[in-house]
Short mmCIF file of C-alpha atoms and ligand atoms in Angstrom, two decimals:
data_model
loop_
_atom_site.label_atom_id
_atom_site.label_comp_id
_atom_site.label_asym_id
_atom_site.label_seq_id
_atom_site.Cartn_x
_atom_site.Cartn_y
_atom_site.Cartn_z
CA MET A 1 -14.60 3.75 21.91
CA SER A 2 -11.66 1.40 21.72
CA GLY A 3 -8.04 2.55 21.17
CA TRP A 4 -5.53 1.67 18.46
CA ASN A 5 -3.70 -1.36 19.76
CA GLU A 6 -6.27 -3.57 21.39
CA GLY A 7 -4.24 -5.95 23.50
CA ALA A 8 -1.06 -5.37 21.50
CA VAL A 9 2.26 -3.81 22.44
CA ALA A 10 2.57 -0.11 21.55
CA GLN A 11 3.85 0.14 17.97
CA THR A 12 4.99 3.60 17.09
CA HIS A 13 8.02 5.85 16.50
CA PRO A 14 9.05 9.30 17.68
CA LEU A 15 8.49 11.21 14.40
CA ILE A 16 4.83 10.35 13.87
CA ALA A 17 2.49 13.34 14.34
CA GLN A 18 0.98 13.29 17.81
CA PRO A 19 -2.69 14.25 17.92
CA SER A 20 -4.16 16.47 20.62
CA HIS A 21 -7.00 14.97 22.65
CA ASP A 22 -9.63 16.33 20.25
CA GLU A 23 -7.65 15.33 17.16
CA LEU A 24 -7.32 11.78 18.49
CA VAL A 25 -11.06 11.59 19.16
CA GLU A 26 -11.66 12.76 15.60
CA GLN A 27 -9.22 10.23 14.13
CA LEU A 28 -10.76 7.40 16.15
CA PHE A 29 -14.22 8.50 15.04
CA ILE A 30 -13.11 8.36 11.41
CA ARG A 31 -11.55 4.95 11.94
CA ASP A 32 -14.78 3.65 13.48
CA LEU A 33 -16.84 5.22 10.70
CA LYS A 34 -14.66 3.47 8.12
CA LEU A 35 -15.10 0.18 10.00
CA HIS A 36 -18.87 0.69 9.98
CA VAL A 37 -18.79 1.37 6.23
CA MET A 38 -16.76 -1.77 5.59
CA GLN A 39 -18.27 -4.19 8.06
CA THR A 40 -21.95 -3.18 8.07
CA LEU A 41 -22.93 -0.98 5.12
CA GLU A 42 -20.89 -2.75 2.45
CA PRO A 43 -22.04 -6.32 3.22
CA ALA A 44 -25.65 -5.03 3.12
CA GLN A 45 -25.04 -3.61 -0.38
CA LYS A 46 -23.41 -6.85 -1.45
CA LYS A 47 -26.51 -8.73 -0.31
CA LEU A 48 -28.79 -6.36 -2.25
CA ALA A 49 -26.61 -6.77 -5.34
CA GLY A 50 -26.81 -10.56 -4.97
CA ALA A 51 -30.62 -10.39 -4.89
CA ILE A 52 -30.69 -8.17 -8.00
CA VAL A 53 -28.31 -10.49 -9.87
CA ALA A 54 -30.36 -13.57 -8.92
CA GLN A 55 -33.60 -11.91 -10.05
CA THR A 56 -32.04 -10.72 -13.34
CA GLU A 57 -30.72 -14.20 -14.09
CA THR A 58 -34.19 -15.71 -13.89
CA SER A 59 -36.13 -12.94 -15.62
CA ALA A 60 -34.03 -11.26 -18.32
CA ALA A 61 -32.14 -12.13 -21.48
CA PRO A 62 -28.31 -12.18 -21.07
CA SER A 63 -26.84 -8.65 -21.09
CA ASN A 64 -23.80 -7.34 -22.97
CA ASP A 65 -22.92 -5.19 -19.96
CA PRO A 66 -23.95 -7.03 -16.76
CA VAL A 67 -21.76 -4.81 -14.50
CA GLY A 68 -23.22 -1.64 -16.03
CA ASP A 69 -26.73 -3.03 -15.62
CA LEU A 70 -26.09 -3.92 -11.99
CA ARG A 71 -24.60 -0.47 -11.38
CA GLY A 72 -27.66 1.19 -12.90
CA LYS A 73 -30.00 -0.78 -10.64
CA MET A 74 -27.89 -0.20 -7.53
CA GLU A 75 -27.65 3.53 -8.23
CA ALA A 76 -31.42 3.71 -8.05
CA LEU A 77 -31.23 2.65 -4.37
CA ASP A 78 -30.94 5.34 -1.68
CA SER A 79 -28.92 2.99 0.54
CA PHE A 80 -26.33 2.39 -2.23
CA ARG A 81 -25.85 6.11 -2.83
CA THR A 82 -25.59 6.69 0.92
CA TRP A 83 -22.97 3.93 1.33
CA LEU A 84 -20.87 5.34 -1.52
CA THR A 85 -21.12 8.88 -0.18
CA VAL A 86 -20.16 7.92 3.38
CA LYS A 87 -17.29 5.77 2.08
CA ARG A 88 -15.84 8.61 0.05
CA GLU A 89 -16.49 11.28 2.69
CA SER A 90 -14.90 9.22 5.48
CA GLN A 91 -11.79 8.97 3.31
CA ARG A 92 -11.76 12.72 2.66
CA GLN A 93 -12.30 13.45 6.36
CA LEU A 94 -9.40 11.19 7.25
CA TRP A 95 -6.89 13.23 5.26
CA ALA A 96 -8.39 16.55 6.35
CA ALA A 97 -8.20 15.60 10.04
CA VAL A 98 -4.65 14.27 9.82
CA GLY A 99 -3.57 17.21 7.64
CA ASP A 100 -4.77 19.76 10.23
CA SER A 101 -3.03 17.90 13.02
CA VAL A 102 0.26 17.70 11.07
CA GLU A 103 0.10 21.38 10.11
CA ARG A 104 -0.37 22.41 13.76
CA GLN A 105 2.90 20.68 14.72
CA ALA A 106 4.85 21.40 11.53
CA ASP A 107 7.74 23.16 13.29
CA GLN A 108 8.22 20.38 15.84
CA LEU A 109 8.20 17.72 13.15
CA GLU A 110 10.72 19.60 11.00
CA ALA A 111 12.97 19.98 14.05
CA LEU A 112 12.72 16.25 14.79
CA ALA A 113 13.62 15.48 11.18
CA ASP A 114 16.79 17.58 11.36
CA LEU A 115 19.33 14.89 12.23
CA PRO A 116 23.00 15.91 12.36
CA THR A 117 24.66 12.47 11.93
CA PRO A 118 22.36 10.22 9.94
CA LEU A 119 23.17 6.58 9.25
CA GLY A 120 21.45 6.63 5.85
CA SER A 121 20.73 9.27 3.24
CA VAL A 122 18.16 10.77 0.88
CA THR A 123 18.96 11.80 -2.70
CA LEU A 124 16.42 13.98 -4.49
CA ASP A 125 16.16 14.82 -8.18
CA ALA A 126 15.11 18.44 -8.82
CA ALA A 127 14.27 17.55 -12.47
CA PHE A 128 12.22 14.46 -11.60
CA ASP A 129 9.53 13.65 -14.15
CA VAL A 130 6.44 12.44 -12.24
CA PRO A 131 4.64 9.56 -14.02
CA ALA A 132 1.21 10.53 -15.39
CA TYR A 133 -0.64 7.91 -13.33
CA ILE A 134 0.71 9.53 -10.13
CA ASP A 135 -0.04 13.07 -11.29
CA ARG A 136 -3.48 12.40 -12.73
CA GLY A 137 -5.42 12.45 -9.46
CA ASP A 138 -4.79 12.40 -5.74
CA ILE A 139 -4.39 8.67 -5.06
CA HIS A 140 -6.56 7.55 -2.10
CA LEU A 141 -7.87 11.15 -2.12
CA MET A 142 -4.79 12.34 -0.17
CA PRO A 143 -4.66 16.06 -1.07
CA GLY A 144 -1.64 16.80 -3.25
CA GLY A 145 -0.99 13.13 -3.95
CA ASN A 146 2.17 11.08 -3.56
CA ALA A 147 4.47 13.39 -5.50
CA HIS A 148 3.43 16.62 -3.74
CA ASP A 149 6.45 18.66 -2.62
CA ASP A 150 6.71 22.03 -0.92
CA GLY A 151 10.28 21.55 0.27
CA SER A 152 9.15 20.15 3.64
CA ILE A 153 8.60 16.70 5.19
CA LEU A 154 4.92 17.38 5.80
CA GLN A 155 3.35 15.36 2.98
CA GLY A 156 5.30 12.42 4.35
CA ALA A 157 4.01 13.15 7.86
CA VAL A 158 0.42 13.20 6.58
CA MET A 159 0.95 9.95 4.71
CA ASP A 160 2.43 8.30 7.82
CA ARG A 161 -0.26 9.14 10.34
CA GLY A 162 -3.00 8.96 7.67
CA GLY A 163 -1.76 5.59 6.44
CA ALA A 164 -1.98 4.11 9.95
CA VAL A 165 -5.54 5.43 10.37
CA TYR A 166 -6.42 4.27 6.83
CA MET A 167 -5.31 0.76 7.79
CA LEU A 168 -7.47 1.09 10.93
CA GLY A 169 -4.40 0.61 13.12
CA ARG A 170 -4.41 -3.07 12.10
CA ASN A 171 -1.26 -3.11 10.03
CA GLY A 172 1.27 -2.76 12.85
CA GLY A 173 -0.31 0.16 14.71
CA MET A 174 1.46 3.45 14.09
CA LEU A 175 4.41 1.64 12.49
CA ASN A 176 2.11 0.39 9.70
CA ASP A 177 4.89 -2.04 8.87
CA LEU A 178 3.32 -5.48 8.55
CA ARG A 179 3.53 -5.45 4.74
CA GLY A 180 7.30 -5.09 4.92
CA GLN A 181 7.55 -7.66 7.72
CA THR A 182 5.45 -10.03 5.60
CA ALA A 183 7.50 -9.47 2.42
CA MET A 184 10.67 -10.28 4.40
CA ALA A 185 8.93 -13.27 6.00
CA HIS A 186 8.19 -14.47 2.45
CA LEU A 187 11.89 -14.25 1.65
CA LEU A 188 12.74 -16.24 4.77
CA THR A 189 9.95 -18.77 4.04
CA VAL A 190 10.62 -19.53 0.38
CA TYR A 191 14.28 -18.52 -0.10
CA PRO A 192 15.79 -19.17 3.37
CA GLU A 193 19.33 -19.60 2.03
CA ILE A 194 19.52 -16.01 0.74
CA GLU A 195 21.85 -13.71 2.62
CA PRO A 196 21.28 -10.44 0.80
CA LYS A 197 24.03 -7.85 0.63
CA ARG A 198 21.87 -5.32 -1.23
CA ILE A 199 18.08 -4.93 -1.08
CA LEU A 200 15.83 -2.45 -2.92
CA ASP A 201 12.29 -1.47 -1.90
CA MET A 202 10.58 -0.24 -5.11
CA GLY A 203 7.94 2.42 -4.36
CA SER A 204 9.06 2.76 -0.75
CA GLY A 205 6.73 5.64 0.22
CA ILE A 206 7.67 6.79 3.70
CA GLY A 207 9.66 3.62 4.31
CA THR A 208 7.12 1.68 6.35
CA SER A 209 8.05 -1.49 4.47
CA THR A 210 11.73 -0.57 3.95
CA VAL A 211 12.63 -0.33 7.63
CA PRO A 212 11.58 -3.96 8.30
CA ALA A 213 14.02 -5.05 5.56
CA ALA A 214 16.85 -3.07 7.17
CA ILE A 215 16.00 -4.53 10.59
CA ALA A 216 15.63 -8.13 9.34
CA PHE A 217 18.93 -7.88 7.43
CA PRO A 218 21.08 -5.45 9.44
CA ASP A 219 24.25 -6.21 7.45
CA ALA A 220 22.61 -5.48 4.08
CA GLU A 221 22.72 -2.15 2.23
CA VAL A 222 19.03 -1.29 1.97
CA HIS A 223 17.66 1.18 -0.60
CA GLY A 224 14.21 2.71 -1.03
CA ALA A 225 13.07 4.51 -4.20
CA ASP A 226 9.93 6.54 -4.73
CA VAL A 227 8.56 9.49 -6.68
CA GLY A 228 7.73 11.93 -3.85
CA ALA A 229 10.41 14.29 -2.47
CA SER A 230 8.46 15.19 0.68
CA MET A 231 7.72 11.53 1.38
CA LEU A 232 11.38 10.64 0.87
CA ARG A 233 12.70 13.36 3.19
CA TYR A 234 10.26 12.14 5.81
CA ALA A 235 11.11 8.46 5.10
CA HIS A 236 14.78 9.21 5.71
CA ALA A 237 14.15 10.93 9.06
CA ARG A 238 11.67 8.25 10.11
CA ALA A 239 14.12 5.43 9.36
CA GLU A 240 16.80 7.23 11.37
CA HIS A 241 14.45 7.53 14.35
CA LEU A 242 13.89 3.79 14.10
CA GLY A 243 17.65 3.14 14.01
CA ALA A 244 17.55 1.77 10.44
CA ARG A 245 20.16 2.63 7.81
CA VAL A 246 18.38 3.17 4.48
CA LEU A 247 19.54 4.95 1.34
CA PHE A 248 16.48 6.65 -0.17
CA SER A 249 16.36 8.14 -3.66
CA GLN A 250 13.79 9.86 -5.85
CA GLN A 251 13.38 7.60 -8.85
CA ASN A 252 10.78 6.14 -11.14
CA VAL A 253 11.04 2.42 -10.39
CA GLU A 254 10.00 1.62 -13.96
CA LYS A 255 13.57 2.60 -14.89
CA THR A 256 16.02 3.33 -12.10
CA ASN A 257 19.65 4.47 -12.28
CA PHE A 258 21.04 1.38 -10.51
CA PRO A 259 23.33 -0.85 -12.61
CA ASP A 260 22.28 -4.26 -13.95
CA GLY A 261 22.46 -7.07 -11.39
CA HIS A 262 23.10 -4.66 -8.50
CA PHE A 263 20.76 -6.28 -5.95
CA ASP A 264 20.28 -9.68 -4.33
CA VAL A 265 16.66 -8.90 -3.41
CA VAL A 266 14.18 -6.37 -4.76
CA PHE A 267 10.65 -6.03 -3.48
CA SER A 268 7.58 -3.84 -3.67
CA CYS A 269 4.59 -3.55 -1.34
CA VAL A 270 1.16 -2.43 -2.62
CA VAL A 271 2.72 -0.37 -5.42
CA LEU A 272 1.47 -2.02 -8.61
CA HIS A 273 -2.19 -1.06 -8.11
CA GLU A 274 -1.13 2.59 -7.99
CA THR A 275 0.49 2.52 -11.43
CA SER A 276 -0.82 1.46 -14.87
CA GLN A 277 -0.87 -1.74 -16.89
CA ALA A 278 2.21 -0.65 -18.85
CA ALA A 279 4.04 0.53 -15.72
CA MET A 280 3.29 -2.72 -13.93
CA ALA A 281 5.02 -4.69 -16.70
CA ASN A 282 7.92 -2.19 -16.70
CA ILE A 283 8.36 -2.49 -12.91
CA LEU A 284 8.47 -6.28 -13.08
CA ALA A 285 10.99 -6.10 -15.93
CA GLU A 286 13.08 -3.54 -14.00
CA SER A 287 13.02 -5.75 -10.93
CA HIS A 288 14.49 -8.52 -13.09
CA ARG A 289 17.16 -6.25 -14.61
CA LEU A 290 18.28 -5.11 -11.16
CA LEU A 291 18.86 -8.61 -9.78
CA ARG A 292 22.05 -10.61 -9.94
CA PRO A 293 21.55 -14.13 -11.36
CA GLY A 294 19.69 -16.15 -8.72
CA GLY A 295 18.51 -12.98 -6.94
CA VAL A 296 14.90 -12.77 -5.76
CA ALA A 297 12.05 -10.37 -6.55
CA ILE A 298 9.01 -10.19 -4.28
CA HIS A 299 5.93 -8.17 -5.21
CA LEU A 300 3.26 -7.96 -2.51
CA GLU A 301 -0.25 -6.71 -3.25
CA VAL A 302 -3.56 -6.27 -1.47
CA PRO A 303 -5.21 -9.58 -0.57
CA LEU A 304 -8.31 -9.01 -2.68
CA ILE A 305 -7.37 -10.70 -5.87
CA HIS A 306 -10.17 -10.29 -8.33
CA ASN A 307 -12.78 -12.96 -8.86
CA PHE A 308 -13.93 -12.56 -12.47
CA GLY A 309 -17.56 -13.24 -13.06
CA ASP A 310 -18.62 -12.07 -9.59
CA LEU A 311 -20.59 -8.98 -10.61
CA TRP A 312 -20.45 -7.38 -7.15
CA GLU A 313 -16.65 -7.70 -7.08
CA GLU A 314 -16.41 -6.27 -10.56
CA LEU A 315 -18.61 -3.34 -9.60
CA SER A 316 -16.70 -2.78 -6.33
CA SER A 317 -13.40 -2.67 -8.23
CA GLU A 318 -14.83 -0.11 -10.63
CA LEU A 319 -16.04 2.03 -7.72
CA GLU A 320 -12.72 1.79 -5.87
CA ALA A 321 -10.85 2.98 -8.96
CA GLN A 322 -13.32 5.78 -9.64
CA PHE A 323 -14.07 7.11 -6.14
CA ASN A 324 -10.80 6.40 -4.32
CA ASN A 325 -8.52 7.34 -7.27
CA GLU A 326 -6.82 3.96 -7.57
CA PRO A 327 -5.44 4.15 -11.11
CA ASN A 328 -4.66 0.48 -11.66
CA TRP A 329 -6.83 -1.22 -9.04
CA ARG A 330 -8.49 -3.60 -11.42
CA GLY A 331 -5.36 -4.09 -13.54
CA ALA A 332 -3.27 -5.13 -10.53
CA LEU A 333 -5.95 -7.25 -8.92
CA SER A 334 -6.78 -9.17 -12.04
CA ALA A 335 -3.30 -9.65 -13.49
CA ASP A 336 -1.88 -13.07 -14.27
CA TYR A 337 1.25 -12.59 -12.16
CA GLY A 338 2.69 -15.98 -13.01
CA ALA A 339 2.63 -15.13 -16.72
CA LEU A 340 3.85 -11.56 -16.18
CA MET A 341 6.79 -12.66 -14.03
CA GLU A 342 7.78 -15.34 -16.53
CA ALA A 343 7.50 -12.82 -19.38
CA SER A 344 9.95 -10.62 -17.44
CA GLY A 345 12.45 -13.49 -17.33
CA PHE A 346 11.82 -14.87 -13.82
CA THR A 347 12.02 -18.59 -13.13
CA ASP A 348 10.65 -20.68 -10.30
CA VAL A 349 7.76 -18.19 -9.98
CA LYS A 350 5.54 -18.47 -6.90
CA VAL A 351 2.05 -16.96 -6.63
CA GLY A 352 0.02 -17.17 -3.43
CA TYR A 353 -0.65 -15.74 0.01
CA GLN A 354 1.92 -15.06 2.70
CA SER A 355 0.58 -15.09 6.26
CA THR A 356 1.01 -11.72 7.94
CA ALA A 357 4.18 -11.64 10.01
CA PHE A 358 4.52 -9.32 12.99
CA GLN A 359 8.30 -9.68 12.94
CA ALA A 360 9.79 -11.11 9.74
CA ARG A 361 12.13 -13.48 11.52
CA SER A 362 9.62 -14.80 14.02
CA GLY A 363 7.01 -15.32 11.32
CA PRO A 364 4.66 -17.06 10.90
CA LEU A 365 6.60 -18.33 7.89
CA VAL A 366 3.60 -19.65 6.01
CA PHE A 367 3.03 -19.31 2.24
CA LYS A 368 0.02 -21.02 0.68
CA ASP A 369 -2.55 -20.96 -2.14
CA THR A 370 -5.43 -19.51 -0.16
CA SER A 371 -5.99 -16.17 1.55
CA ASP A 372 -6.64 -15.94 5.27
CA GLY A 373 -8.41 -12.62 4.63
CA VAL A 374 -7.55 -8.94 4.81
CA PHE A 375 -4.77 -8.10 7.32
CA ARG A 376 -4.21 -11.83 7.97
CA SER A 377 -2.33 -12.56 4.77
CA TRP A 378 -1.07 -10.67 1.71
CA PHE A 379 -1.02 -11.66 -1.95
CA VAL A 380 2.57 -12.25 -3.03
CA THR A 381 4.30 -13.17 -6.25
CA SER A 382 8.02 -13.91 -6.29
CA GLY A 383 10.65 -15.42 -8.52
CA ARG A 384 14.35 -15.81 -9.22
CA ALA A 385 16.30 -13.88 -11.84
C1 SAM B 401 0.46 2.49 -1.36
S1 SAM B 401 2.04 3.22 -1.39
C2 SAM B 401 2.99 1.97 -0.59
C3 SAM B 401 4.27 2.47 -0.04
C4 SAM B 401 5.14 1.41 0.62
N1 SAM B 401 5.56 0.43 -0.36
C5 SAM B 401 4.44 0.77 1.78
O1 SAM B 401 4.31 -0.46 1.80
O2 SAM B 401 4.06 1.49 2.70
C6 SAM B 401 2.56 3.05 -3.09
C7 SAM B 401 3.83 3.83 -3.35
O3 SAM B 401 4.30 3.52 -4.65
C8 SAM B 401 4.89 4.67 -5.18
N2 SAM B 401 5.02 4.54 -6.64
C9 SAM B 401 4.03 4.29 -7.53
N3 SAM B 401 4.56 4.27 -8.78
C10 SAM B 401 5.90 4.50 -8.66
C11 SAM B 401 6.96 4.59 -9.58
N4 SAM B 401 6.77 4.43 -10.89
N5 SAM B 401 8.18 4.85 -9.10
C12 SAM B 401 8.42 4.99 -7.79
N6 SAM B 401 7.44 4.91 -6.86
C13 SAM B 401 6.19 4.65 -7.28
C14 SAM B 401 3.95 5.77 -4.73
O4 SAM B 401 4.52 7.04 -4.84
C15 SAM B 401 3.65 5.33 -3.30
O5 SAM B 401 4.55 5.89 -2.38
#
């Protein structure tokens, strides 16, 4: 079995939960199972779906519900049901395994998070109103969901270690930070003259993408806002361990408490697909409100932008939303970002793929129309206020 960082430098930080030998074996097993599901079982299902679609096209009258028809035929196949079951179960096992490991070392993690002289801060809102799309189901099947709070940092600790396993260790190892590095690389690629004094990460989670902003722009005041108190406490401690000064706050990024024009740069990383159609428009509008004239918004999403008319893709999107609790998967992957950004008041809107950067400043600083594939580039839309 191979390890996490094949050939790469160790990428980690002191606060991340450390698995015992057996826990590590279990986490690596789950990672390899997920790889098997993605790289072997899923392409086989795609091939079967292609054969069914081809046969239907030659033998049947056009259908009013081609995706539903394909789903019905696929559901009759044992291999399809097995693929779907293993996919969902591997995801559930991931959180269960990481959750047990975090719980075992809860006291040590809390002690590590108790920092007497922090550089940054965390501001929580005891009366916070969690948006319905966050509360409705446990996103990605993480028990308790993003807003879960028991007064500890532990939900954040689960999200951190679990997120790195979820990304198969391929998004910056245990730092899981390549989205943030890539968003900042986009800024340096397309808007190189910008010298931001204030930056906001909208939907900052545990700060995996916020810390790269603070490191790329050490003189800027960097903020992160999210809905989850446990995640934010953890994000604060994590950023401190990485030597980054970040001001975290518990806020709905559809409508924050920052004044108009407060920021030079606002960005989000893989947030929009976890919201709703209405929230997505609100977040883009809020990102415009928060920018000073000429400021830049960058919204980075998963690199799987939807290909309408491809029935397998349509069915896969439906299954991802239904079985992995992704509330706005299809909405975010099929949105017309150019139109949405312009409707929010942005000019000079860019839509394309930013090559994955390992360090924002060392790049690669490449932005283009085509995707290099998952983990190699990210879908990005950006514009000026
Ligand atoms: C997939 S996580 C990504 C976190 C982080 N941006 C990253 O790159 O690691 C999506 C995050 O968006 C947050 N989120 C979704 N809707 C939000 C909202 N309306 N206000 C604040 N945060 C939100 C979720 O709580 C979650 O932490």
